[in-house]
Coordinates of C-alpha atoms in Angstrom, one line a residue:
Chain E
M840 CA -60.5 -80.8 -29.4
Q841 CA -58.8 -77.9 -27.9
I842 CA -57.3 -75.2 -30.1
Y843 CA -55.0 -72.4 -28.9
L844 CA -56.3 -68.9 -29.8
P845 CA -53.2 -66.8 -30.7
I846 CA -54.7 -63.4 -29.8
A847 CA -57.0 -64.3 -27.0
E848 CA -54.1 -66.4 -25.7
L849 CA -56.1 -69.2 -24.3
P850 CA -57.2 -72.6 -25.6
I851 CA -60.8 -73.3 -26.4
N852 CA -62.9 -76.2 -27.5
V853 CA -63.1 -75.9 -31.2
F854 CA -66.4 -77.9 -31.4
M855 CA -68.0 -75.6 -28.8
I856 CA -67.1 -72.6 -30.9
F857 CA -68.2 -74.3 -34.1
A858 CA -71.5 -75.2 -32.5
M859 CA -72.0 -71.6 -31.3
G860 CA -71.3 -70.3 -34.7
G861 CA -73.7 -72.9 -36.1
T862 CA -76.5 -72.1 -33.8
V863 CA -76.2 -68.4 -34.2
G864 CA -75.9 -69.0 -37.9
F865 CA -79.1 -71.0 -37.9
L866 CA -81.0 -68.3 -36.1
S867 CA -79.5 -65.6 -38.3
G868 CA -80.7 -67.5 -41.4
L869 CA -84.0 -68.1 -39.8
F870 CA -84.7 -64.5 -38.8
G871 CA -82.6 -62.8 -41.5
I872 CA -80.3 -61.1 -39.1
G873 CA -76.5 -61.0 -38.6
G874 CA -76.6 -62.5 -35.1
G875 CA -73.8 -60.5 -33.7
F876 CA -75.9 -59.5 -30.7
L877 CA -76.2 -63.2 -29.8
L878 CA -72.7 -64.3 -30.7
T879 CA -70.8 -61.7 -28.8
P880 CA -72.5 -62.4 -25.5
L881 CA -72.2 -66.1 -26.0
L882 CA -68.4 -65.7 -26.5
I883 CA -68.1 -63.4 -23.5
F884 CA -70.1 -65.8 -21.3
S885 CA -67.9 -68.7 -22.4
G886 CA -64.8 -66.9 -21.1
I887 CA -63.3 -65.2 -24.0
P888 CA -62.2 -61.6 -23.1
P889 CA -64.9 -59.1 -24.0
A890 CA -62.4 -57.1 -26.2
V891 CA -61.5 -60.2 -28.3
S892 CA -65.2 -61.2 -28.5
V893 CA -66.4 -57.9 -29.8
A894 CA -63.5 -57.4 -32.3
T895 CA -63.7 -61.0 -33.6
V896 CA -67.4 -60.9 -34.1
T897 CA -67.1 -57.9 -36.4
T898 CA -64.9 -60.2 -38.6
Q899 CA -67.4 -63.0 -38.4
I900 CA -70.2 -60.6 -39.5
V901 CA -68.2 -59.7 -42.6
A902 CA -68.3 -63.3 -43.7
S903 CA -71.9 -64.0 -42.8
S904 CA -73.2 -61.0 -44.6
A905 CA -70.9 -61.5 -47.7
S906 CA -72.9 -64.5 -49.0
G907 CA -76.2 -62.6 -48.4
V908 CA -74.9 -59.6 -50.3
L909 CA -73.9 -61.7 -53.2
S910 CA -77.3 -63.3 -53.6
Y911 CA -79.2 -59.9 -53.3
W912 CA -76.8 -58.5 -55.8
R913 CA -77.7 -61.1 -58.3
K914 CA -81.3 -60.3 -57.7
A915 CA -80.6 -56.5 -58.1
G916 CA -81.9 -56.1 -54.5
I917 CA -79.4 -53.4 -53.5
D918 CA -79.5 -49.7 -53.6
F919 CA -75.8 -48.9 -53.9
K920 CA -76.2 -45.2 -53.6
L921 CA -78.2 -45.5 -50.3
A922 CA -75.7 -48.1 -49.0
G923 CA -72.9 -45.7 -49.9
V924 CA -74.3 -42.8 -47.9
L925 CA -75.1 -45.2 -45.0
L926 CA -71.5 -46.5 -45.3
C927 CA -69.8 -43.1 -45.2
S928 CA -71.7 -42.3 -42.0
G929 CA -71.1 -45.8 -40.7
V930 CA -67.4 -45.4 -41.0
I931 CA -67.4 -42.2 -39.0
G932 CA -69.6 -43.9 -36.4
S933 CA -67.4 -47.0 -36.1
A934 CA -64.2 -44.9 -35.9
L935 CA -65.7 -43.1 -33.0
G936 CA -66.9 -46.4 -31.5
V937 CA -63.4 -48.0 -31.7
W938 CA -61.9 -44.9 -30.2
I939 CA -64.3 -44.9 -27.3
F940 CA -63.9 -48.7 -26.9
G941 CA -60.2 -48.1 -26.2
I942 CA -60.9 -45.4 -23.7
L943 CA -63.4 -47.5 -21.8
Q944 CA -61.0 -50.4 -21.8
R945 CA -58.4 -48.3 -20.1
L946 CA -60.9 -47.0 -17.6
G947 CA -62.1 -50.5 -16.7
Q948 CA -65.7 -49.7 -17.6
L949 CA -65.9 -51.5 -20.9
D950 CA -67.9 -54.4 -19.5
L951 CA -70.3 -52.1 -17.8
V952 CA -70.9 -50.0 -20.9
I953 CA -71.3 -53.2 -23.1
S954 CA -73.8 -54.6 -20.5
L955 CA -75.8 -51.3 -20.2
A956 CA -76.0 -50.8 -23.9
Y957 CA -77.1 -54.4 -24.4
V958 CA -79.8 -54.0 -21.8
T959 CA -81.0 -50.7 -23.2
F960 CA -81.0 -51.6 -26.9
L961 CA -82.0 -55.2 -26.8
G962 CA -84.7 -54.5 -24.1
T963 CA -86.2 -51.7 -26.1
I964 CA -86.1 -53.4 -29.5
G965 CA -87.2 -56.7 -28.0
V966 CA -90.3 -55.1 -26.4
L967 CA -91.1 -53.2 -29.6
M968 CA -90.8 -56.3 -31.8
L969 CA -92.9 -58.4 -29.4
G970 CA -95.6 -55.8 -29.3
E971 CA -95.7 -55.3 -33.1
S972 CA -95.7 -59.1 -33.9
M973 CA -98.4 -59.8 -31.3
K974 CA -100.6 -57.1 -32.8
A975 CA -100.0 -58.6 -36.3
I976 CA -100.9 -62.1 -35.0
M977 CA -104.1 -60.7 -33.3
R978 CA -105.1 -58.9 -36.4
R979 CA -104.7 -62.0 -38.5
K980 CA -106.7 -64.1 -36.0
S981 CA -109.6 -61.6 -36.0
G982 CA -109.5 -61.8 -39.8
K983 CA -108.7 -58.2 -40.5
E984 CA -106.3 -57.3 -43.3
P985 CA -103.1 -55.9 -42.0
A986 CA -102.8 -52.1 -42.6
G987 CA -100.5 -52.1 -45.5
R988 CA -97.7 -49.5 -45.7
R989 CA -98.5 -46.9 -48.3
P990 CA -95.4 -46.0 -50.3
G991 CA -96.5 -42.3 -50.7
Q992 CA -97.0 -41.8 -47.0
H993 CA -94.7 -39.2 -45.5
N994 CA -93.6 -38.5 -42.0
W995 CA -91.5 -35.8 -40.2
V996 CA -88.3 -37.3 -41.7
H997 CA -89.4 -36.2 -45.2
G998 CA -89.6 -32.6 -44.2
L999 CA -85.8 -32.3 -43.5
P1000 CA -83.4 -30.4 -45.8
F1001 CA -80.5 -31.7 -48.0
K1002 CA -82.6 -34.0 -50.0
V1003 CA -81.1 -36.5 -52.3
R1004 CA -82.7 -38.8 -54.8
F1005 CA -82.2 -42.6 -54.5
R1006 CA -83.4 -44.0 -57.8
R1007 CA -83.2 -47.7 -56.9
S1008 CA -85.3 -47.2 -53.8
K1009 CA -87.6 -44.7 -55.5
L1010 CA -86.9 -42.3 -52.6
Y1011 CA -86.3 -38.5 -52.4
V1012 CA -85.2 -37.9 -48.8
S1013 CA -82.9 -35.8 -46.7
V1014 CA -79.4 -37.2 -46.0
I1015 CA -79.6 -36.2 -42.3
P1016 CA -81.7 -39.2 -41.1
I1017 CA -79.6 -41.6 -43.3
F1018 CA -76.5 -40.1 -41.8
G1019 CA -78.0 -40.5 -38.3
I1020 CA -78.9 -44.2 -38.8
G1021 CA -75.6 -45.1 -40.4
S1022 CA -73.4 -43.4 -37.9
S1023 CA -75.3 -44.6 -34.8
I1024 CA -75.4 -48.2 -36.0
G1025 CA -71.7 -48.1 -37.0
F1026 CA -70.9 -46.7 -33.5
L1027 CA -72.9 -49.4 -31.7
G1028 CA -71.5 -52.1 -34.0
S1029 CA -67.9 -51.4 -33.2
V1030 CA -68.6 -50.9 -29.5
L1031 CA -71.0 -53.9 -29.0
G1032 CA -69.7 -56.3 -31.7
I1033 CA -73.0 -56.3 -33.5
G1034 CA -73.9 -55.7 -37.1
G1035 CA -77.1 -53.9 -36.2
G1036 CA -79.2 -55.5 -38.9
F1037 CA -82.1 -55.9 -36.5
M1038 CA -82.0 -52.1 -35.9
M1039 CA -81.1 -51.1 -39.4
V1040 CA -83.9 -52.9 -41.2
P1041 CA -86.8 -51.4 -39.1
A1042 CA -85.1 -48.0 -39.2
L1043 CA -84.9 -48.1 -43.0
I1044 CA -88.5 -49.3 -43.4
Y1045 CA -90.3 -47.2 -40.8
L1046 CA -88.2 -44.0 -41.0
L1047 CA -87.1 -43.8 -44.6
R1048 CA -89.8 -46.0 -46.2
V1049 CA -87.3 -48.0 -48.2
P1050 CA -89.1 -50.6 -50.3
A1051 CA -89.1 -54.1 -48.7
N1052 CA -87.4 -55.8 -51.6
I1053 CA -84.4 -53.4 -51.4
V1054 CA -84.1 -53.0 -47.6
I1055 CA -82.4 -56.3 -46.6
G1056 CA -79.8 -56.3 -49.5
T1057 CA -78.9 -52.7 -48.9
S1058 CA -78.7 -53.1 -45.1
L1059 CA -76.5 -56.2 -45.6
L1060 CA -74.1 -54.4 -47.9
Q1061 CA -73.9 -51.5 -45.4
I1062 CA -73.3 -54.0 -42.5
L1063 CA -70.6 -55.8 -44.5
A1064 CA -68.7 -52.6 -45.4
T1065 CA -69.1 -51.1 -41.9
M1066 CA -68.0 -54.3 -40.2
A1067 CA -65.0 -54.6 -42.6
V1068 CA -64.0 -51.2 -41.5
A1069 CA -64.6 -52.0 -37.8
T1070 CA -62.4 -55.2 -38.2
F1071 CA -59.6 -53.1 -39.7
L1072 CA -59.8 -50.4 -37.0
H1073 CA -60.0 -53.0 -34.2
A1074 CA -57.0 -54.7 -35.7
I1075 CA -55.0 -51.5 -35.6
N1076 CA -56.4 -49.9 -32.4
T1077 CA -57.3 -52.7 -29.9
Q1078 CA -55.4 -55.5 -31.7
S1079 CA -57.9 -58.0 -30.4
V1080 CA -59.2 -59.6 -33.6
D1081 CA -58.5 -63.3 -33.3
I1082 CA -58.3 -64.7 -36.8
V1083 CA -58.5 -68.4 -35.6
L1084 CA -61.6 -67.8 -33.5
A1085 CA -63.1 -65.8 -36.4
L1086 CA -62.5 -68.5 -38.9
T1087 CA -64.1 -71.2 -36.6
L1088 CA -67.1 -69.0 -36.1
M1089 CA -67.5 -68.3 -39.8
I1090 CA -67.5 -71.8 -40.9
G1091 CA -70.1 -72.8 -38.3
G1092 CA -72.0 -69.7 -39.1
V1093 CA -72.3 -70.0 -42.8
I1094 CA -73.4 -73.7 -42.6
G1095 CA -76.0 -73.0 -39.8
A1096 CA -77.4 -70.1 -41.8
Q1097 CA -78.3 -72.3 -44.8
F1098 CA -80.4 -74.6 -42.6
G1099 CA -81.9 -71.6 -40.8
A1100 CA -82.9 -70.0 -44.1
Q1101 CA -84.7 -73.2 -45.2
V1102 CA -86.7 -73.5 -42.0
G1103 CA -87.5 -69.8 -42.0
Q1104 CA -89.1 -69.9 -45.5
G1105 CA -91.8 -72.2 -44.1
M1106 CA -92.7 -69.8 -41.3
R1107 CA -95.0 -66.7 -41.1
G1108 CA -93.3 -63.4 -40.9
E1109 CA -95.0 -62.3 -37.7
H1110 CA -94.2 -65.6 -36.0
L1111 CA -90.6 -65.1 -36.9
R1112 CA -90.7 -61.5 -35.6
L1113 CA -92.2 -62.8 -32.4
G1114 CA -89.5 -65.3 -31.9
L1115 CA -86.8 -62.9 -32.7
G1116 CA -88.3 -60.3 -30.3
L1117 CA -88.3 -62.9 -27.5
L1118 CA -84.7 -63.8 -28.3
V1119 CA -83.6 -60.2 -28.3
L1120 CA -85.4 -59.5 -25.0
L1121 CA -83.9 -62.6 -23.4
V1122 CA -80.4 -61.6 -24.2
G1123 CA -81.1 -58.2 -22.8
L1124 CA -82.5 -59.6 -19.6
R1125 CA -79.5 -61.9 -19.2
F1126 CA -77.3 -58.8 -19.2
A1127 CA -79.7 -57.0 -16.8
F1128 CA -79.5 -59.9 -14.4
N1129 CA -75.7 -59.6 -14.3
L1130 CA -75.9 -55.9 -13.5
V1131 CA -78.7 -56.1 -10.8
V1132 CA -77.9 -59.3 -8.9
E1133 CA -74.9 -59.2 -6.5
P1134 CA -72.0 -60.9 -8.2
E1135 CA -70.4 -63.9 -6.3
D1136 CA -67.0 -62.2 -6.4
L1137 CA -67.0 -58.5 -6.2
Y1138 CA -63.4 -58.3 -7.2
S1139 CA -62.0 -58.7 -10.7
V1140 CA -58.6 -58.5 -12.0
S1141 CA -57.6 -57.0 -15.3
V1142 CA -54.1 -56.9 -16.8
I1143 CA -53.2 -53.6 -18.3
E1144 CA -51.7 -54.2 -21.8
E1145 CA -48.3 -52.7 -22.1
P1146 CA -48.0 -50.4 -25.1
V1147 CA -46.6 -52.1 -28.1
K1148 CA -42.9 -51.4 -28.4
Chain L
M466 CA -25.1 -72.6 30.3
R467 CA -21.4 -71.6 29.9
L468 CA -20.8 -74.6 27.8
A469 CA -23.7 -73.8 25.5
L470 CA -22.5 -70.2 25.1
Q471 CA -19.0 -71.4 24.2
S472 CA -20.2 -73.8 21.6
L473 CA -22.4 -71.1 20.1
T474 CA -19.5 -68.8 19.8
T475 CA -17.4 -71.5 18.2
L476 CA -20.3 -72.2 15.8
L477 CA -20.5 -68.5 14.9
T478 CA -16.8 -68.3 14.3
I479 CA -16.9 -71.3 12.0
T480 CA -19.8 -69.9 10.1
L481 CA -18.2 -66.5 9.8
L482 CA -15.0 -68.0 8.6
A483 CA -16.9 -70.1 6.2
F484 CA -18.6 -67.1 4.7
S485 CA -15.6 -64.8 4.6
A486 CA -12.8 -67.1 3.5
A487 CA -13.8 -69.9 1.2
A488 CA -17.5 -70.0 1.4
P489 CA -18.4 -72.3 -1.6
A490 CA -15.7 -74.8 -0.7
L491 CA -17.0 -75.5 2.8
A492 CA -20.8 -75.0 2.6
E493 CA -23.3 -77.1 0.7
K494 CA -23.7 -76.1 -2.9
L495 CA -26.8 -76.3 -5.0
V496 CA -26.8 -77.6 -8.5
S497 CA -30.2 -77.3 -10.2
A498 CA -31.7 -77.5 -13.7
V499 CA -35.0 -77.3 -15.5
S500 CA -36.2 -80.1 -17.8
S501 CA -36.4 -77.8 -20.8
S502 CA -35.4 -74.2 -21.1
R503 CA -38.1 -73.5 -23.6
V504 CA -41.9 -74.0 -23.6
A505 CA -43.4 -73.8 -27.0
I506 CA -47.0 -72.7 -27.4
T507 CA -48.5 -74.3 -30.5
S508 CA -52.1 -74.7 -31.7
N509 CA -52.8 -77.7 -29.5
F510 CA -51.2 -76.2 -26.4
T511 CA -53.3 -76.9 -23.3
G512 CA -50.7 -76.3 -20.7
T513 CA -47.6 -78.3 -19.7
Q514 CA -45.4 -79.2 -16.9
I515 CA -41.7 -78.5 -16.3
L516 CA -39.5 -80.6 -14.1
V517 CA -37.1 -78.8 -11.8
Y518 CA -34.4 -81.0 -10.3
G519 CA -31.1 -80.7 -8.7
E520 CA -28.5 -81.9 -6.2
I521 CA -27.2 -80.6 -2.9
A522 CA -23.5 -81.1 -3.4
R523 CA -21.3 -81.6 -0.4
D524 CA -17.6 -81.4 -0.1
A525 CA -15.9 -84.3 1.5
E526 CA -14.8 -82.3 4.4
T527 CA -18.2 -80.7 5.0
V528 CA -19.6 -81.9 8.3
S529 CA -23.0 -83.1 7.5
R530 CA -25.6 -80.8 9.2
T531 CA -27.9 -82.1 11.8
G532 CA -30.6 -79.4 11.0
N533 CA -33.2 -79.9 8.2
Q534 CA -32.2 -79.0 4.8
D535 CA -34.9 -77.3 2.8
V536 CA -35.3 -76.7 -0.9
V537 CA -37.6 -74.0 -2.3
V538 CA -38.3 -73.7 -6.1
V539 CA -39.8 -70.4 -7.3
V540 CA -41.0 -69.9 -10.9
E541 CA -41.8 -66.4 -11.7
G542 CA -43.2 -65.1 -15.0
P543 CA -42.6 -61.7 -16.6
L544 CA -43.7 -58.7 -14.7
E545 CA -46.9 -56.9 -15.6
R546 CA -49.2 -54.1 -14.5
V547 CA -52.5 -55.2 -13.1
T548 CA -55.6 -53.5 -11.8
T549 CA -57.9 -55.1 -9.3
W550 CA -61.5 -53.7 -9.4
R551 CA -64.2 -54.0 -6.9
K552 CA -67.8 -53.7 -7.8
D553 CA -70.0 -51.5 -5.6
R554 CA -73.7 -51.1 -5.8
I555 CA -74.4 -47.8 -7.5
V556 CA -78.0 -46.8 -8.2
G557 CA -79.0 -50.5 -8.1
L558 CA -76.3 -51.7 -10.5
W559 CA -73.1 -53.5 -9.7
I560 CA -70.4 -51.4 -11.2
N561 CA -66.6 -51.5 -11.0
A562 CA -66.2 -48.6 -8.6
T563 CA -62.9 -48.8 -6.7
S564 CA -59.6 -50.1 -8.0
Q565 CA -56.0 -50.6 -7.0
T566 CA -53.2 -50.9 -9.5
Y567 CA -50.1 -52.9 -8.9
I568 CA -47.1 -52.3 -11.0
A569 CA -44.6 -55.0 -11.6
V570 CA -46.3 -58.1 -10.3
P571 CA -45.3 -61.5 -11.8
S572 CA -47.8 -62.7 -14.4
F573 CA -47.1 -66.3 -13.2
Y574 CA -45.8 -67.4 -9.8
A575 CA -45.4 -70.8 -8.4
V576 CA -43.6 -71.8 -5.3
H577 CA -42.7 -75.4 -4.3
A578 CA -41.0 -76.3 -1.1
T579 CA -40.0 -79.3 1.0
D580 CA -41.9 -78.0 4.0
D581 CA -44.3 -75.2 5.1
L582 CA -42.6 -72.0 4.3
R583 CA -42.8 -70.7 7.8
N584 CA -40.8 -73.7 9.0
I585 CA -38.2 -73.1 6.4
A586 CA -37.2 -69.5 7.1
S587 CA -38.3 -66.4 8.9
E588 CA -40.7 -63.9 7.2
D589 CA -37.9 -61.4 6.7
W590 CA -36.0 -63.9 4.6
L591 CA -39.0 -65.0 2.7
K592 CA -40.0 -61.4 2.0
Q593 CA -36.5 -60.5 0.8
Y594 CA -36.4 -63.3 -1.7
R595 CA -40.2 -63.0 -2.7
I596 CA -40.9 -66.5 -1.5
G597 CA -44.5 -67.3 -0.9
L598 CA -47.8 -65.7 -2.1
E599 CA -48.1 -63.4 1.0
N600 CA -44.6 -62.3 0.6
L601 CA -44.9 -60.9 -2.9
P602 CA -44.4 -57.2 -2.8
L603 CA -47.9 -55.9 -3.9
A604 CA -47.7 -52.2 -3.4
A605 CA -50.7 -50.4 -4.8
L606 CA -49.9 -47.4 -7.0
G607 CA -50.7 -44.1 -5.4
T608 CA -53.4 -45.3 -3.0
R609 CA -54.5 -43.7 0.2
A610 CA -56.8 -46.5 1.1
P611 CA -56.7 -47.8 4.7
A612 CA -54.7 -50.9 5.5
T613 CA -57.8 -53.2 5.8
E614 CA -58.9 -52.2 2.3
R615 CA -55.5 -52.7 0.8
K616 CA -55.4 -56.1 2.4
A617 CA -58.8 -57.1 1.0
F618 CA -57.7 -56.0 -2.5
K619 CA -54.4 -58.0 -2.1
E620 CA -56.3 -61.1 -1.0
A621 CA -58.8 -60.8 -3.9
F622 CA -56.0 -60.4 -6.4
L623 CA -54.2 -63.5 -5.1
R624 CA -57.4 -65.5 -5.0
D625 CA -58.1 -64.6 -8.6
R626 CA -54.7 -65.6 -9.7
V627 CA -54.8 -68.9 -7.8
Q628 CA -58.2 -69.6 -9.3
H629 CA -56.9 -69.1 -12.8
G630 CA -53.9 -71.4 -12.0
L631 CA -51.5 -68.6 -12.5
Y632 CA -50.3 -68.5 -8.9
S633 CA -49.7 -71.5 -6.7
Q634 CA -48.0 -72.3 -3.5
M635 CA -47.3 -76.0 -2.6
S636 CA -45.5 -77.0 0.5
K637 CA -44.1 -80.5 0.7
S638 CA -44.2 -80.8 -3.0
I639 CA -40.5 -81.4 -3.6
N640 CA -39.4 -85.0 -3.6
F641 CA -36.1 -86.2 -2.4
L642 CA -34.9 -89.1 -4.6
S643 CA -31.9 -89.6 -2.4
P644 CA -30.6 -87.6 0.6
T645 CA -29.1 -85.1 -1.9
L646 CA -31.2 -85.4 -5.1
F647 CA -34.5 -83.6 -5.4
S648 CA -37.1 -82.9 -8.0
T649 CA -40.5 -81.3 -8.5
T650 CA -42.9 -80.7 -11.3
V651 CA -44.4 -77.3 -11.8
D652 CA -47.7 -77.0 -13.7
L653 CA -47.9 -74.3 -16.4
P654 CA -51.6 -73.8 -17.3
A655 CA -52.8 -73.1 -20.8
T656 CA -53.3 -69.4 -20.2
I657 CA -49.7 -68.7 -19.2
P658 CA -48.3 -65.4 -20.6
T659 CA -45.4 -65.5 -23.0
G660 CA -41.9 -64.2 -22.0
D661 CA -38.9 -65.0 -20.0
Y662 CA -39.5 -66.9 -16.7
K663 CA -37.1 -67.0 -13.8
V664 CA -36.7 -70.3 -12.1
T665 CA -34.9 -69.9 -8.8
T666 CA -33.9 -72.7 -6.5
F667 CA -33.1 -71.9 -2.9
L668 CA -31.3 -74.1 -0.3
F669 CA -32.1 -73.3 3.3
S670 CA -30.8 -74.9 6.4
G671 CA -31.9 -74.0 9.8
G672 CA -33.6 -70.9 8.6
V673 CA -30.4 -69.7 6.8
L674 CA -30.0 -69.4 3.0
L675 CA -27.0 -71.4 2.0
D676 CA -27.2 -71.1 -1.8
S677 CA -29.4 -70.3 -4.6
Q678 CA -29.4 -70.9 -8.4
E679 CA -31.3 -69.3 -11.2
Q680 CA -32.4 -70.5 -14.6
V681 CA -34.2 -68.8 -17.4
L682 CA -37.2 -70.5 -19.0
T683 CA -38.6 -69.0 -22.2
V684 CA -42.3 -69.4 -23.0
A685 CA -43.0 -68.5 -26.5
K686 CA -45.5 -69.1 -29.3
I687 CA -44.0 -70.8 -32.2
G688 CA -45.0 -71.5 -35.8
F689 CA -48.4 -70.3 -36.9
E690 CA -49.3 -68.9 -33.5
Q691 CA -46.1 -66.8 -33.4
V692 CA -46.5 -65.6 -37.0
T693 CA -50.1 -64.6 -36.4
F694 CA -49.5 -62.9 -33.1
N695 CA -46.4 -61.0 -34.4
L696 CA -48.3 -59.9 -37.6
S697 CA -51.2 -58.6 -35.4
R698 CA -48.7 -56.5 -33.3
Q699 CA -46.2 -55.4 -35.9
Y700 CA -48.3 -55.0 -39.0
P701 CA -51.8 -54.5 -37.7
A702 CA -53.0 -53.0 -41.0
V703 CA -51.9 -56.1 -42.9
Y704 CA -53.4 -58.4 -40.2
G705 CA -56.7 -56.4 -40.4
A706 CA -56.8 -56.6 -44.2
L707 CA -56.0 -60.3 -44.1
A708 CA -58.9 -60.9 -41.7
I709 CA -61.3 -59.0 -44.0
I710 CA -60.2 -60.9 -47.1
L711 CA -60.5 -64.2 -45.2
A712 CA -64.0 -63.3 -44.1
L713 CA -65.1 -62.2 -47.6
F714 CA -63.6 -65.3 -49.1
T715 CA -65.4 -67.6 -46.6
G716 CA -68.7 -65.8 -47.3
W717 CA -68.2 -66.0 -51.0
I718 CA -67.3 -69.7 -50.9
A719 CA -70.4 -70.4 -48.8
G720 CA -72.5 -68.5 -51.3
V721 CA -71.1 -70.6 -54.1
I722 CA -71.5 -73.9 -52.4
F723 CA -75.0 -73.4 -51.2
K724 CA -76.3 -71.6 -54.3
K725 CA -79.7 -72.9 -55.0
D726 CA -80.3 -71.8 -58.6

């Protein structure tokens, strides 16, 4: 069944989009991620303009993180103060991101920057995840206890000034690294159409030592809020949020996520991380392939949007 | 030889007379129409076709011509500004490196004719009336690129548009239902831009333009698609807020439905 997308201005098979949303939703439920980094490339590769893909996925992430936020809220698994600081910095980051997005679009280099950023970030994080999960699996096989994280352990981050106390996370840290994490993920989110959960969670755990039971809920709330702001800014600035596409993706996504979460509960953490690492790396490689291999047609045509009267 | 010259002079005089005095009364006239003057884009829009038809009307006293009569139908979408990019290999990566920008090129262009265009009229005529893909005025904005490069860009641009079904050129695609009645169907793909389209019908005979007619075809989103699109352009803040509310609501509903405890 074809459905006409009012903003993308092309018809698309609604079942294909639904299936995409469902598959990514399944994986996001399985791995506990937002899945934007999978969904945006899938949409781009299926012929939806990159601008519309990126902007619309920000809306989809709002929906997919909303149900997660609700359930963590009920379990008191959110540090609202930490999420608030992350959010303030995230808003600045995504405002900057949307602004640069517009400039790149005008320069014709948006696709390149999106591809390069995907290769760099997904490549790096994929390799790190693979390495870490392999080590964990080896350790388990050799029978040694994994080296547990000691909550009192400090690193260079804890020596920075402007310290603030976060009661719920039992933390007393500088706002500088929090600001750094929040703004860079907000920036990447609005440029790349990703929520950044797969970057935020490790950053909060390893850099700030946020307790494990708080980290996912807090990161989800921050992602929800940042992506809501990104949706709003995209709607105003690039005007490429397609509400019909977003709704189709959301419905597929929330259903898929439920099944994914069920399957994920029966799997070991390091196996999940290994799978996620592979997935992240594959998406990165797919983008690298496009950049390195000579394209079939060297020429491409882009219509320059007339300014709105 | 003398006789031929004389008859040519006579013919010229007649033609001149015809054009100066009572041109429409003597020459063939063209009457043409489009099956519908409005194409509505709705949620199940997957492209459509329009029928352009017409009649070559002759006056009783008009001597029927011995030469071929050719009809050309040109459908032209609203003009837009387009950039064509070429990727070059820079430090091992294929990157958009050079570009040419065309201002005021049609967003949609289809030409249907009764014969090959070059058999219908000379290139000058075709260029003047923008008939045929090669005859579209594609002047790049402020470029100093050599002619070969400009040509390569132009060809790439036309190739892209043809691939996307936005440009087409079909000779021998106009049917004559009778010696004077003709019709042709023009495909409008699903990705056509909205706006006012110009449908022009030309009547050529022996390489000379006898008459032309123009109709306007409006392609517009209607109903939900129109409301959504207009909202996103005119009240982007409201549109953005609605998108967020919709997303939150969907997420909340999902949370309620799939709540385990």
